[in-house]
PDB file of C-alpha atoms and ligand atoms in Angstrom:
ATOM      1  CA  MET Z 413     108.677 106.916  91.123  1.00 49.00           C
ATOM      2  CA  SER Z 414     110.020 109.608  88.893  1.00 64.00           C
ATOM      3  CA  GLY Z 415     113.584 111.080  88.898  1.00 88.00           C
ATOM      4  CA  LEU Z 416     116.792 111.246  90.409  1.00 93.00           C
ATOM      5  CA  SER Z 417     116.788 110.305  94.328  1.00 95.00           C
ATOM      6  CA  THR Z 418     119.587 110.286  96.559  1.00 96.00           C
ATOM      7  CA  SER Z 419     118.810 106.339  97.358  1.00 96.00           C
ATOM      8  CA  MET Z 420     119.052 105.694  94.172  1.00 96.00           C
ATOM      9  CA  LEU Z 421     122.784 107.722  93.949  1.00 95.00           C
ATOM     10  CA  VAL Z 422     123.543 105.655  96.799  1.00 96.00           C
ATOM     11  CA  ALA Z 423     122.014 102.169  96.071  1.00 96.00           C
ATOM     12  CA  ALA Z 424     123.842 102.810  92.502  1.00 95.00           C
ATOM     13  CA  ALA Z 425     127.102 103.064  93.883  1.00 95.00           C
ATOM     14  CA  THR Z 426     126.558 100.216  95.948  1.00 95.00           C
ATOM     15  CA  ALA Z 427     126.008  97.880  92.822  1.00 93.00           C
ATOM     16  CA  GLN Z 428     128.782  99.572  91.026  1.00 90.00           C
ATOM     17  CA  ARG Z 429     130.879  97.936  94.442  1.00 83.00           C
ATOM     18  CA  ALA Z 430     129.939  94.510  93.601  1.00 69.00           C
ATOM     19  CA  SER Z 431     133.132  93.075  92.346  1.00 57.00           C
ATOM     20  CA  ALA Z 432     135.217  94.907  95.328  1.00 53.00           C
ATOM     21  CA  ASP Z 433     134.481  94.949  99.657  1.00 53.00           C
ATOM     22  CA  ILE Z 434     130.799  94.051 100.183  1.00 56.00           C
ATOM     23  CA  ASP Z 435     128.748  91.488  99.735  1.00 68.00           C
ATOM     24  CA  ARG Z 436     126.977  91.179  95.911  1.00 87.00           C
ATOM     25  CA  GLN Z 437     123.653  90.471  97.605  1.00 93.00           C
ATOM     26  CA  ASP Z 438     123.656  94.277  98.670  1.00 94.00           C
ATOM     27  CA  ALA Z 439     124.808  95.231  94.922  1.00 95.00           C
ATOM     28  CA  THR Z 440     121.978  92.521  93.675  1.00 95.00           C
ATOM     29  CA  ILE Z 441     118.897  94.255  95.817  1.00 96.00           C
ATOM     30  CA  ALA Z 442     120.523  97.971  95.008  1.00 97.00           C
ATOM     31  CA  ARG Z 443     119.801  96.582  91.267  1.00 96.00           C
ATOM     32  CA  ALA Z 444     116.934  95.301  91.680  1.00 97.00           C
ATOM     33  CA  CYS Z 445     115.377  98.302  93.365  1.00 98.00           C
ATOM     34  CA  LEU Z 446     117.333 100.578  90.675  1.00 98.00           C
ATOM     35  CA  ARG Z 447     115.449  98.589  87.327  1.00 97.00           C
ATOM     36  CA  ARG Z 448     112.013  99.747  89.315  1.00 97.00           C
ATOM     37  CA  CYS Z 449     112.881 103.311  90.285  1.00 97.00           C
ATOM     38  CA  GLY Z 450     111.073 104.226  86.346  1.00 96.00           C
ATOM     39  CA  GLY Z 451     113.734 105.955  83.990  1.00 96.00           C
ATOM     40  CA  ALA Z 452     116.177 107.805  85.751  1.00 96.00           C
ATOM     41  CA  GLY Z 453     116.760 104.422  87.776  1.00 97.00           C
ATOM     42  CA  THR Z 454     116.953 102.668  83.974  1.00 97.00           C
ATOM     43  CA  VAL Z 455     119.391 105.292  82.956  1.00 97.00           C
ATOM     44  CA  LEU Z 456     121.621 104.285  86.089  1.00 97.00           C
ATOM     45  CA  LEU Z 457     121.841 100.961  85.611  1.00 97.00           C
ATOM     46  CA  ARG Z 458     123.276 101.375  81.716  1.00 97.00           C
ATOM     47  CA  LEU Z 459     125.959 103.503  82.674  1.00 97.00           C
ATOM     48  CA  ILE Z 460     126.783 102.057  85.777  1.00 96.00           C
ATOM     49  CA  ASP Z 461     127.274  98.378  83.588  1.00 95.00           C
ATOM     50  CA  HIS Z 462     129.713 100.333  80.612  1.00 95.00           C
ATOM     51  CA  ALA Z 463     132.689 101.514  80.462  1.00 96.00           C
ATOM     52  CA  LEU Z 464     132.398 105.089  79.107  1.00 97.00           C
ATOM     53  CA  GLY Z 465     128.922 105.197  81.682  1.00 96.00           C
ATOM     54  CA  ARG Z 466     131.700 104.886  84.343  1.00 95.00           C
ATOM     55  CA  ALA Z 467     134.133 107.081  82.784  1.00 96.00           C
ATOM     56  CA  GLY Z 468     131.155 109.637  82.759  1.00 97.00           C
ATOM     57  CA  LEU Z 469     130.025 109.649  86.573  1.00 96.00           C
ATOM     58  CA  ALA Z 470     133.591 109.334  87.795  1.00 96.00           C
ATOM     59  CA  VAL Z 471     134.157 112.658  86.545  1.00 97.00           C
ATOM     60  CA  LEU Z 472     130.497 113.998  87.184  1.00 96.00           C
ATOM     61  CA  GLU Z 473     132.024 112.947  90.430  1.00 97.00           C
ATOM     62  CA  ARG Z 474     135.283 114.372  90.350  1.00 97.00           C
ATOM     63  CA  LEU Z 475     133.692 117.892  90.183  1.00 97.00           C
ATOM     64  CA  LEU Z 476     130.805 117.866  91.884  1.00 97.00           C
ATOM     65  CA  LEU Z 477     131.391 115.880  94.668  1.00 97.00           C
ATOM     66  CA  PRO Z 478     134.882 114.077  94.824  1.00 98.00           C
ATOM     67  CA  GLY Z 479     134.676 110.525  97.108  1.00 97.00           C
ATOM     68  CA  LEU Z 480     131.434 110.276  97.618  1.00 97.00           C
ATOM     69  CA  ARG Z 481     131.026 107.303  96.234  1.00 96.00           C
ATOM     70  CA  ALA Z 482     133.582 105.455  97.995  1.00 96.00           C
ATOM     71  CA  HIS Z 483     132.668 107.729 101.062  1.00 98.00           C
ATOM     72  CA  TYR Z 484     129.361 105.979 100.842  1.00 97.00           C
ATOM     73  CA  ALA Z 485     131.613 102.539 101.316  1.00 95.00           C
ATOM     74  CA  TRP Z 486     133.220 103.564 103.860  1.00 97.00           C
ATOM     75  CA  ARG Z 487     130.383 104.544 106.293  1.00 97.00           C
ATOM     76  CA  LYS Z 488     128.370 101.647 105.055  1.00 96.00           C
ATOM     77  CA  ARG Z 489     131.666  99.115 106.416  1.00 95.00           C
ATOM     78  CA  ARG Z 490     131.792 100.632 109.522  1.00 97.00           C
ATOM     79  CA  ILE Z 491     127.784 100.730 109.935  1.00 98.00           C
ATOM     80  CA  ALA Z 492     127.501  96.931 108.793  1.00 97.00           C
ATOM     81  CA  ASN Z 493     130.819  96.125 111.380  1.00 97.00           C
ATOM     82  CA  TRP Z 494     128.678  97.757 114.798  1.00 98.00           C
ATOM     83  CA  ALA Z 495     125.246  96.654 113.574  1.00 98.00           C
ATOM     84  CA  GLN Z 496     127.403  92.937 113.272  1.00 97.00           C
ATOM     85  CA  HIS Z 497     128.881  93.198 117.067  1.00 98.00           C
ATOM     86  CA  ALA Z 498     125.732  94.375 118.289  1.00 98.00           C
ATOM     87  CA  CYS Z 499     123.494  91.589 116.799  1.00 98.00           C
ATOM     88  CA  GLU Z 500     126.317  89.288 118.713  1.00 97.00           C
ATOM     89  CA  GLN Z 501     125.819  90.775 121.644  1.00 96.00           C
ATOM     90  CA  GLY Z 502     122.474  90.256 122.319  1.00 96.00           C
ATOM     91  CA  VAL Z 503     120.235  92.749 120.167  1.00 98.00           C
ATOM     92  CA  ALA Z 504     116.776  91.469 119.477  1.00 98.00           C
ATOM     93  CA  GLN Z 505     115.610  94.474 117.067  1.00 98.00           C
ATOM     94  CA  VAL Z 506     117.047  96.526 114.723  1.00 98.00           C
ATOM     95  CA  VAL Z 507     115.138  99.081 113.260  1.00 98.00           C
ATOM     96  CA  MET Z 508     116.212 100.706 110.038  1.00 98.00           C
ATOM     97  CA  ILE Z 509     115.453 104.400 109.650  1.00 98.00           C
ATOM     98  CA  GLY Z 510     115.158 105.680 105.925  1.00 98.00           C
ATOM     99  CA  ALA Z 511     116.527 102.553 104.794  1.00 98.00           C
ATOM    100  CA  GLY Z 512     116.427 103.393 101.732  1.00 98.00           C
ATOM    101  CA  TYR Z 513     117.587 100.300  99.106  1.00 98.00           C
ATOM    102  CA  ASP Z 514     120.070  98.922 101.518  1.00 97.00           C
ATOM    103  CA  GLY Z 515     120.459  95.551 102.181  1.00 96.00           C
ATOM    104  CA  LEU Z 516     122.335  95.337 105.416  1.00 97.00           C
ATOM    105  CA  GLY Z 517     118.592  94.570 107.292  1.00 97.00           C
ATOM    106  CA  CYS Z 518     118.091  91.451 104.459  1.00 97.00           C
ATOM    107  CA  ALA Z 519     121.832  90.716 105.443  1.00 96.00           C
ATOM    108  CA  LEU Z 520     120.969  90.417 109.386  1.00 97.00           C
ATOM    109  CA  ALA Z 521     118.120  88.698 109.070  1.00 97.00           C
ATOM    110  CA  GLN Z 522     119.685  86.261 107.175  1.00 95.00           C
ATOM    111  CA  ARG Z 523     122.332  85.777 109.174  1.00 95.00           C
ATOM    112  CA  HIS Z 524     121.271  85.904 113.213  1.00 96.00           C
ATOM    113  CA  PRO Z 525     117.730  83.793 113.403  1.00 95.00           C
ATOM    114  CA  GLN Z 526     116.228  84.941 116.176  1.00 95.00           C
ATOM    115  CA  LEU Z 527     116.644  89.071 115.053  1.00 98.00           C
ATOM    116  CA  GLN Z 528     113.197  90.990 114.259  1.00 98.00           C
ATOM    117  CA  VAL Z 529     114.824  93.608 111.592  1.00 98.00           C
ATOM    118  CA  TYR Z 530     112.335  96.732 111.072  1.00 98.00           C
ATOM    119  CA  GLU Z 531     113.158  98.879 107.786  1.00 98.00           C
ATOM    120  CA  LEU Z 532     110.857 102.210 107.975  1.00 98.00           C
ATOM    121  CA  ASP Z 533     110.821 104.565 104.341  1.00 98.00           C
ATOM    122  CA  ARG Z 534     108.959 106.384 102.408  1.00 97.00           C
ATOM    123  CA  PRO Z 535     105.824 104.707 101.040  1.00 97.00           C
ATOM    124  CA  ALA Z 536     107.041 104.452  97.624  1.00 97.00           C
ATOM    125  CA  SER Z 537     110.162 103.063  98.546  1.00 98.00           C
ATOM    126  CA  ILE Z 538     109.382 100.580 100.979  1.00 98.00           C
ATOM    127  CA  ALA Z 539     107.367  99.533  98.116  1.00 98.00           C
ATOM    128  CA  ILE Z 540     109.979  99.548  95.742  1.00 98.00           C
ATOM    129  CA  LYS Z 541     111.717  97.672  98.340  1.00 98.00           C
ATOM    130  CA  ARG Z 542     109.269  95.284  98.513  1.00 97.00           C
ATOM    131  CA  GLU Z 543     108.157  93.834  95.155  1.00 97.00           C
ATOM    132  CA  ALA Z 544     112.625  93.547  94.766  1.00 97.00           C
ATOM    133  CA  LEU Z 545     113.151  91.891  97.618  1.00 97.00           C
ATOM    134  CA  ASN Z 546     110.262  89.541  96.505  1.00 96.00           C
ATOM    135  CA  GLU Z 547     111.451  89.148  92.984  1.00 96.00           C
ATOM    136  CA  LEU Z 548     114.519  88.052  94.508  1.00 96.00           C
ATOM    137  CA  CYS Z 549     113.187  85.436  97.015  1.00 92.00           C
ATOM    138  CA  LEU Z 550     115.118  87.791  99.582  1.00 90.00           C
ATOM    139  CA  HIS Z 551     112.265  88.345 102.330  1.00 81.00           C
ATOM    140  CA  PRO Z 552     113.083  86.727 105.189  1.00 86.00           C
ATOM    141  CA  SER Z 553     109.632  86.475 107.292  1.00 91.00           C
ATOM    142  CA  ARG Z 554     111.127  88.354 110.104  1.00 96.00           C
ATOM    143  CA  LEU Z 555     111.842  91.415 108.158  1.00 97.00           C
ATOM    144  CA  ARG Z 556     109.203  93.691 107.823  1.00 97.00           C
ATOM    145  CA  LEU Z 557     108.925  97.458 105.594  1.00 97.00           C
ATOM    146  CA  LEU Z 558     107.234  99.495 106.959  1.00 98.00           C
ATOM    147  CA  ALA Z 559     106.047 102.898 104.437  1.00 98.00           C
ATOM    148  CA  VAL Z 560     106.160 105.841 106.857  1.00 97.00           C
ATOM    149  CA  ASP Z 561     106.377 109.360 106.136  1.00 97.00           C
ATOM    150  CA  LEU Z 562     109.148 110.392 108.930  1.00 97.00           C
ATOM    151  CA  ALA Z 563     108.519 113.722 108.302  1.00 96.00           C
ATOM    152  CA  ARG Z 564     104.149 113.308 109.394  1.00 94.00           C
ATOM    153  CA  THR Z 565     104.167 109.767 111.584  1.00 93.00           C
ATOM    154  CA  ASP Z 566     105.875 109.110 114.830  1.00 94.00           C
ATOM    155  CA  ALA Z 567     108.076 106.011 114.316  1.00 97.00           C
ATOM    156  CA  ILE Z 568     107.172 104.391 116.984  1.00 97.00           C
ATOM    157  CA  ALA Z 569     103.527 104.737 116.907  1.00 96.00           C
ATOM    158  CA  ALA Z 570     104.012 102.240 113.258  1.00 96.00           C
ATOM    159  CA  LEU Z 571     106.663 100.330 115.144  1.00 98.00           C
ATOM    160  CA  ARG Z 572     103.513  99.868 118.137  1.00 96.00           C
ATOM    161  CA  ASP Z 573     101.244  98.641 114.993  1.00 95.00           C
ATOM    162  CA  CYS Z 574     103.541  95.774 114.352  1.00 95.00           C
ATOM    163  CA  ALA Z 575     102.365  92.586 116.904  1.00 91.00           C
ATOM    164  CA  ASP Z 576     105.825  91.100 116.947  1.00 95.00           C
ATOM    165  CA  PHE Z 577     107.836  95.193 118.110  1.00 98.00           C
ATOM    166  CA  ASP Z 578     108.714  94.769 121.335  1.00 98.00           C
ATOM    167  CA  ALA Z 579     109.619  97.820 122.920  1.00 98.00           C
ATOM    168  CA  GLY Z 580     111.277  96.457 126.292  1.00 98.00           C
ATOM    169  CA  ARG Z 581     113.782  93.902 124.103  1.00 98.00           C
ATOM    170  CA  PRO Z 582     117.351  95.248 123.087  1.00 98.00           C
ATOM    171  CA  THR Z 583     117.044  97.169 119.703  1.00 98.00           C
ATOM    172  CA  LEU Z 584     119.588  99.026 118.037  1.00 98.00           C
ATOM    173  CA  CYS Z 585     118.403 101.554 115.557  1.00 98.00           C
ATOM    174  CA  ILE Z 586     120.183 102.994 112.472  1.00 98.00           C
ATOM    175  CA  ALA Z 587     119.360 105.846 110.795  1.00 98.00           C
ATOM    176  CA  GLU Z 588     121.977 105.840 107.808  1.00 98.00           C
ATOM    177  CA  GLY Z 589     121.282 109.562 105.479  1.00 98.00           C
ATOM    178  CA  VAL Z 590     118.385 110.090 107.160  1.00 98.00           C
ATOM    179  CA  LEU Z 591     118.043 112.949 109.772  1.00 98.00           C
ATOM    180  CA  MET Z 592     119.489 115.255 107.770  1.00 98.00           C
ATOM    181  CA  TYR Z 593     116.552 115.930 105.344  1.00 98.00           C
ATOM    182  CA  LEU Z 594     114.263 115.644 108.182  1.00 98.00           C
ATOM    183  CA  ASP Z 595     112.885 119.126 109.926  1.00 97.00           C
ATOM    184  CA  PRO Z 596     115.445 119.367 112.998  1.00 97.00           C
ATOM    185  CA  ALA Z 597     113.255 119.318 115.400  1.00 97.00           C
ATOM    186  CA  ARG Z 598     111.406 116.652 113.991  1.00 97.00           C
ATOM    187  CA  ALA Z 599     115.051 115.075 114.329  1.00 98.00           C
ATOM    188  CA  ASP Z 600     115.700 115.387 117.529  1.00 98.00           C
ATOM    189  CA  SER Z 601     111.941 114.326 118.707  1.00 97.00           C
ATOM    190  CA  LEU Z 602     112.634 111.189 116.773  1.00 98.00           C
ATOM    191  CA  LEU Z 603     115.410 110.754 118.442  1.00 98.00           C
ATOM    192  CA  ARG Z 604     113.969 111.481 121.948  1.00 98.00           C
ATOM    193  CA  GLN Z 605     111.092 109.353 121.191  1.00 97.00           C
ATOM    194  CA  LEU Z 606     113.693 106.374 119.899  1.00 98.00           C
ATOM    195  CA  ALA Z 607     115.557 107.233 123.582  1.00 98.00           C
ATOM    196  CA  GLN Z 608     112.532 107.064 125.778  1.00 97.00           C
ATOM    197  CA  ALA Z 609     110.081 104.550 124.090  1.00 97.00           C
ATOM    198  CA  LEU Z 610     113.057 101.855 124.088  1.00 98.00           C
ATOM    199  CA  ALA Z 611     113.809  99.534 127.342  1.00 96.00           C
ATOM    200  CA  ASP Z 612     117.327  98.940 125.955  1.00 97.00           C
ATOM    201  CA  PRO Z 613     118.116 101.254 122.992  1.00 98.00           C
ATOM    202  CA  SER Z 614     121.768 101.822 121.560  1.00 98.00           C
ATOM    203  CA  LEU Z 615     121.660 104.384 118.380  1.00 98.00           C
ATOM    204  CA  ILE Z 616     124.401 104.300 115.023  1.00 98.00           C
ATOM    205  CA  ALA Z 617     123.488 107.506 112.847  1.00 98.00           C
ATOM    206  CA  THR Z 618     124.396 110.294 110.486  1.00 98.00           C
ATOM    207  CA  VAL Z 619     124.136 113.551 110.536  1.00 98.00           C
ATOM    208  CA  MET Z 620     126.001 116.130 108.477  1.00 98.00           C
ATOM    209  CA  ALA Z 621     128.873 118.347 109.715  1.00 97.00           C
ATOM    210  CA  SER Z 622     127.963 122.633 109.707  1.00 93.00           C
ATOM    211  CA  GLN Z 623     130.603 124.175 106.885  1.00 79.00           C
ATOM    212  CA  ALA Z 624     130.280 127.690 107.868  1.00 80.00           C
ATOM    213  CA  GLY Z 625     127.211 127.104 109.712  1.00 84.00           C
ATOM    214  CA  ARG Z 626     125.424 125.478 106.380  1.00 91.00           C
ATOM    215  CA  PRO Z 627     124.981 121.478 105.997  1.00 96.00           C
ATOM    216  CA  GLY Z 628     127.061 119.843 103.370  1.00 96.00           C
ATOM    217  CA  PHE Z 629     130.150 117.910 102.602  1.00 97.00           C
ATOM    218  CA  ARG Z 630     133.435 119.807 102.631  1.00 95.00           C
ATOM    219  CA  ARG Z 631     133.845 118.865  99.320  1.00 95.00           C
ATOM    220  CA  GLU Z 632     130.617 119.438  97.817  1.00 95.00           C
ATOM    221  CA  HIS Z 633     130.250 122.340  94.998  1.00 96.00           C
ATOM    222  CA  ARG Z 634     127.408 124.550  95.024  1.00 93.00           C
ATOM    223  CA  TRP Z 635     125.425 122.607  92.700  1.00 96.00           C
ATOM    224  CA  VAL Z 636     124.845 119.925  94.705  1.00 95.00           C
ATOM    225  CA  HIS Z 637     123.399 121.901  97.625  1.00 94.00           C
ATOM    226  CA  ALA Z 638     120.879 123.371  94.203  1.00 94.00           C
ATOM    227  CA  TRP Z 639     120.017 119.803  93.165  1.00 95.00           C
ATOM    228  CA  LEU Z 640     119.002 118.684  96.488  1.00 96.00           C
ATOM    229  CA  GLN Z 641     116.920 121.937  96.757  1.00 95.00           C
ATOM    230  CA  ARG Z 642     115.076 121.217  93.243  1.00 93.00           C
ATOM    231  CA  ARG Z 643     114.710 116.967  94.032  1.00 92.00           C
ATOM    232  CA  GLY Z 644     113.185 118.265  96.946  1.00 94.00           C
ATOM    233  CA  GLU Z 645     116.044 116.627  99.446  1.00 96.00           C
ATOM    234  CA  PRO Z 646     117.433 119.283 100.807  1.00 96.00           C
ATOM    235  CA  PHE Z 647     120.149 118.712 103.609  1.00 97.00           C
ATOM    236  CA  ARG Z 648     118.000 120.427 106.250  1.00 97.00           C
ATOM    237  CA  TRP Z 649     120.730 121.059 109.113  1.00 97.00           C
ATOM    238  CA  GLY Z 650     123.875 119.999 110.471  1.00 96.00           C
ATOM    239  CA  CYS Z 651     126.432 119.871 113.255  1.00 95.00           C
ATOM    240  CA  ALA Z 652     129.295 121.116 113.857  1.00 94.00           C
ATOM    241  CA  ARG Z 653     132.132 118.179 115.466  1.00 95.00           C
ATOM    242  CA  ASP Z 654     131.581 120.428 118.762  1.00 94.00           C
ATOM    243  CA  GLU Z 655     128.060 120.014 119.154  1.00 95.00           C
ATOM    244  CA  LEU Z 656     127.357 116.478 118.421  1.00 97.00           C
ATOM    245  CA  SER Z 657     127.239 115.270 121.656  1.00 97.00           C
ATOM    246  CA  GLN Z 658     125.842 118.073 123.420  1.00 97.00           C
ATOM    247  CA  ARG Z 659     122.756 117.891 120.538  1.00 97.00           C
ATOM    248  CA  LEU Z 660     122.504 113.809 120.901  1.00 98.00           C
ATOM    249  CA  ARG Z 661     122.429 114.533 124.971  1.00 98.00           C
ATOM    250  CA  ALA Z 662     119.698 117.070 125.271  1.00 98.00           C
ATOM    251  CA  CYS Z 663     117.462 114.001 123.130  1.00 98.00           C
ATOM    252  CA  GLY Z 664     118.644 110.994 124.965  1.00 98.00           C
ATOM    253  CA  TRP Z 665     121.254 110.026 124.100  1.00 98.00           C
ATOM    254  CA  GLN Z 666     125.071 109.382 125.309  1.00 98.00           C
ATOM    255  CA  LEU Z 667     127.328 109.390 122.008  1.00 98.00           C
ATOM    256  CA  GLN Z 668     130.066 106.170 122.590  1.00 98.00           C
ATOM    257  CA  THR Z 669     131.891 105.949 119.205  1.00 98.00           C
ATOM    258  CA  LEU Z 670     132.256 108.827 116.567  1.00 98.00           C
ATOM    259  CA  ALA Z 671     134.109 107.302 113.134  1.00 98.00           C
ATOM    260  CA  ASP Z 672     137.141 109.495 113.020  1.00 96.00           C
ATOM    261  CA  PRO Z 673     136.895 111.009 109.387  1.00 97.00           C
ATOM    262  CA  GLU Z 674     141.205 111.636 109.580  1.00 96.00           C
ATOM    263  CA  ASP Z 675     141.227 108.098 110.266  1.00 95.00           C
ATOM    264  CA  ARG Z 676     145.516 107.183 109.883  1.00 95.00           C
ATOM    265  CA  LEU Z 677     144.833 104.285 108.202  1.00 95.00           C
ATOM    266  CA  ASP Z 678     141.517 104.742 107.030  1.00 96.00           C
ATOM    267  CA  PRO Z 679     140.250 108.235 106.450  1.00 98.00           C
ATOM    268  CA  ASP Z 680     136.794 109.567 105.184  1.00 98.00           C
ATOM    269  CA  PRO Z 681     137.145 110.072 101.265  1.00 97.00           C
ATOM    270  CA  SER Z 682     134.839 112.848 101.131  1.00 98.00           C
ATOM    271  CA  PRO Z 683     134.123 113.902 105.267  1.00 97.00           C
ATOM    272  CA  GLY Z 684     131.471 116.309 105.710  1.00 97.00           C
ATOM    273  CA  GLU Z 685     128.805 113.398 108.007  1.00 98.00           C
ATOM    274  CA  TRP Z 686     129.192 112.419 111.333  1.00 98.00           C
ATOM    275  CA  LEU Z 687     129.152 108.579 111.666  1.00 98.00           C
ATOM    276  CA  PHE Z 688     128.889 107.561 115.638  1.00 98.00           C
ATOM    277  CA  LEU Z 689     127.361 104.916 117.666  1.00 98.00           C
ATOM    278  CA  ALA Z 690     125.197 106.419 120.737  1.00 98.00           C
ATOM    279  CA  GLN Z 691     123.766 104.650 123.921  1.00 97.00           C
ATOM    280  CA  ARG Z 692     121.642 106.389 126.428  1.00 96.00           C
ATOM    281  CA  PRO Z 693     123.711 107.147 129.501  1.00 93.00           C
ATOM    282  CA  ASP Z 694     122.176 104.481 131.492  1.00 85.00           C
ATOM    283  CA  ALA Z 695     122.397 101.699 129.748  1.00 74.00           C
TER     284      ALA Z 695
HETATM  285  C1  LIG I1254     120.217 108.806 101.397  1.00 96.76           C
HETATM  286  S1  LIG I1254     118.665 108.040 101.030  1.00 96.76           S
HETATM  287  C2  LIG I1254     119.726 106.537 102.108  1.00 96.76           C
HETATM  288  C3  LIG I1254     119.355 105.069 102.622  1.00 96.76           C
HETATM  289  C4  LIG I1254     120.474 104.484 102.585  1.00 96.76           C
HETATM  290  N1  LIG I1254     119.405 104.668 104.478  1.00 96.76           N
HETATM  291  C5  LIG I1254     121.249 103.824 103.052  1.00 96.76           C
HETATM  292  O1  LIG I1254     122.883 105.151 103.483  1.00 96.76           O
HETATM  293  O2  LIG I1254     121.750 102.852 101.484  1.00 96.76           O
HETATM  294  C6  LIG I1254     117.811 108.828 102.129  1.00 96.76           C
HETATM  295  C7  LIG I1254     116.623 107.709 102.835  1.00 96.76           C
HETATM  296  O3  LIG I1254     115.357 108.768 103.519  1.00 96.76           O
HETATM  297  C8  LIG I1254     114.116 108.533 103.052  1.00 96.76           C
HETATM  298  N2  LIG I1254     113.548 109.295 104.209  1.00 96.76           N
HETATM  299  C9  LIG I1254     114.143 111.052 103.943  1.00 96.76           C
HETATM  300  N3  LIG I1254     112.752 111.490 104.205  1.00 96.76           N
HETATM  301  C10 LIG I1254     111.772 110.835 104.721  1.00 96.76           C
HETATM  302  C11 LIG I1254     111.021 110.792 105.160  1.00 96.76           C
HETATM  303  N4  LIG I1254     110.292 112.075 105.668  1.00 96.76           N
HETATM  304  N5  LIG I1254     110.060 109.527 105.915  1.00 96.76           N
HETATM  305  C12 LIG I1254     110.109 108.484 105.506  1.00 96.76           C
HETATM  306  N6  LIG I1254     111.949 108.284 104.362  1.00 96.76           N
HETATM  307  C13 LIG I1254     112.477 109.045 104.065  1.00 96.76           C
HETATM  308  C14 LIG I1254     114.322 108.318 102.121  1.00 96.76           C
HETATM  309  O4  LIG I1254     113.346 107.934 101.115  1.00 96.76           O
HETATM  310  C15 LIG I1254     115.452 107.153 101.333  1.00 96.76           C
HETATM  311  O5  LIG I1254     115.252 105.627 101.483  1.00 96.76           O
END
């Protein structure tokens, strides 16, 4: 994989947070993935491992998108808590859509001996993740890595190709930081399929907020938009807060909890991405 991607930025933020509030294993996985991401991954690792590099990254962040790394931490903390609660409540399968270099799937499979976890991502990212987990001897047999280009292939078809996947079992789907990169019709169709094909589904997902009709973070510099375009990862759609329920309903989901970016005790450090929990209305 060449060049810098958004999944590498998230992984670098995870690796940098290692000593603070997250499981060290997540950081170990993120580092092992970055080591396999070619020159850009190596440079990112060098930067986060040196005081001067970290200072440079902090300045860049302040100029381009203040609070981005803390935003990742904010959303990952909530997702991990919601997913843990869902597993304790009897979810039997977790489907992570666009899992990238995140360690949550691995951690959940280790923690819950009956749980099956399926991670879906592009073939290049899956190859990197597979090698990284093998190197670390961190590949539980109940964690399946599926190479799927969601822009072309149906997630459900890919899951059904797995002998142990059972659409009849309670299933938590997690789509963190991925739906915005899909064409809006494709994202809707993915959500609709998950709601229809799974007997007992729940959903944790994020979608970009719309700022003056354009998807993006509230405080992002216009260069961010240009960089994402150049990287081939533009935010393709976003949604205003009051449109989210309706959009989910049209795809067969009912919004249950929206993480409040203005939470008095734990506000989102860089608002612009909605994080929510949804159920099917009949659940
Ligand atoms: C910003 S990263 C988020 C990764 C991870 N969910 C996290 O939050 O740590 C976006 C992820 O979505 C994946 N992705 C984007 N478009 C995709 C597509 N068409 N098919 C499969 N995966 C895709 C990328 O490869 C990448 O891993």
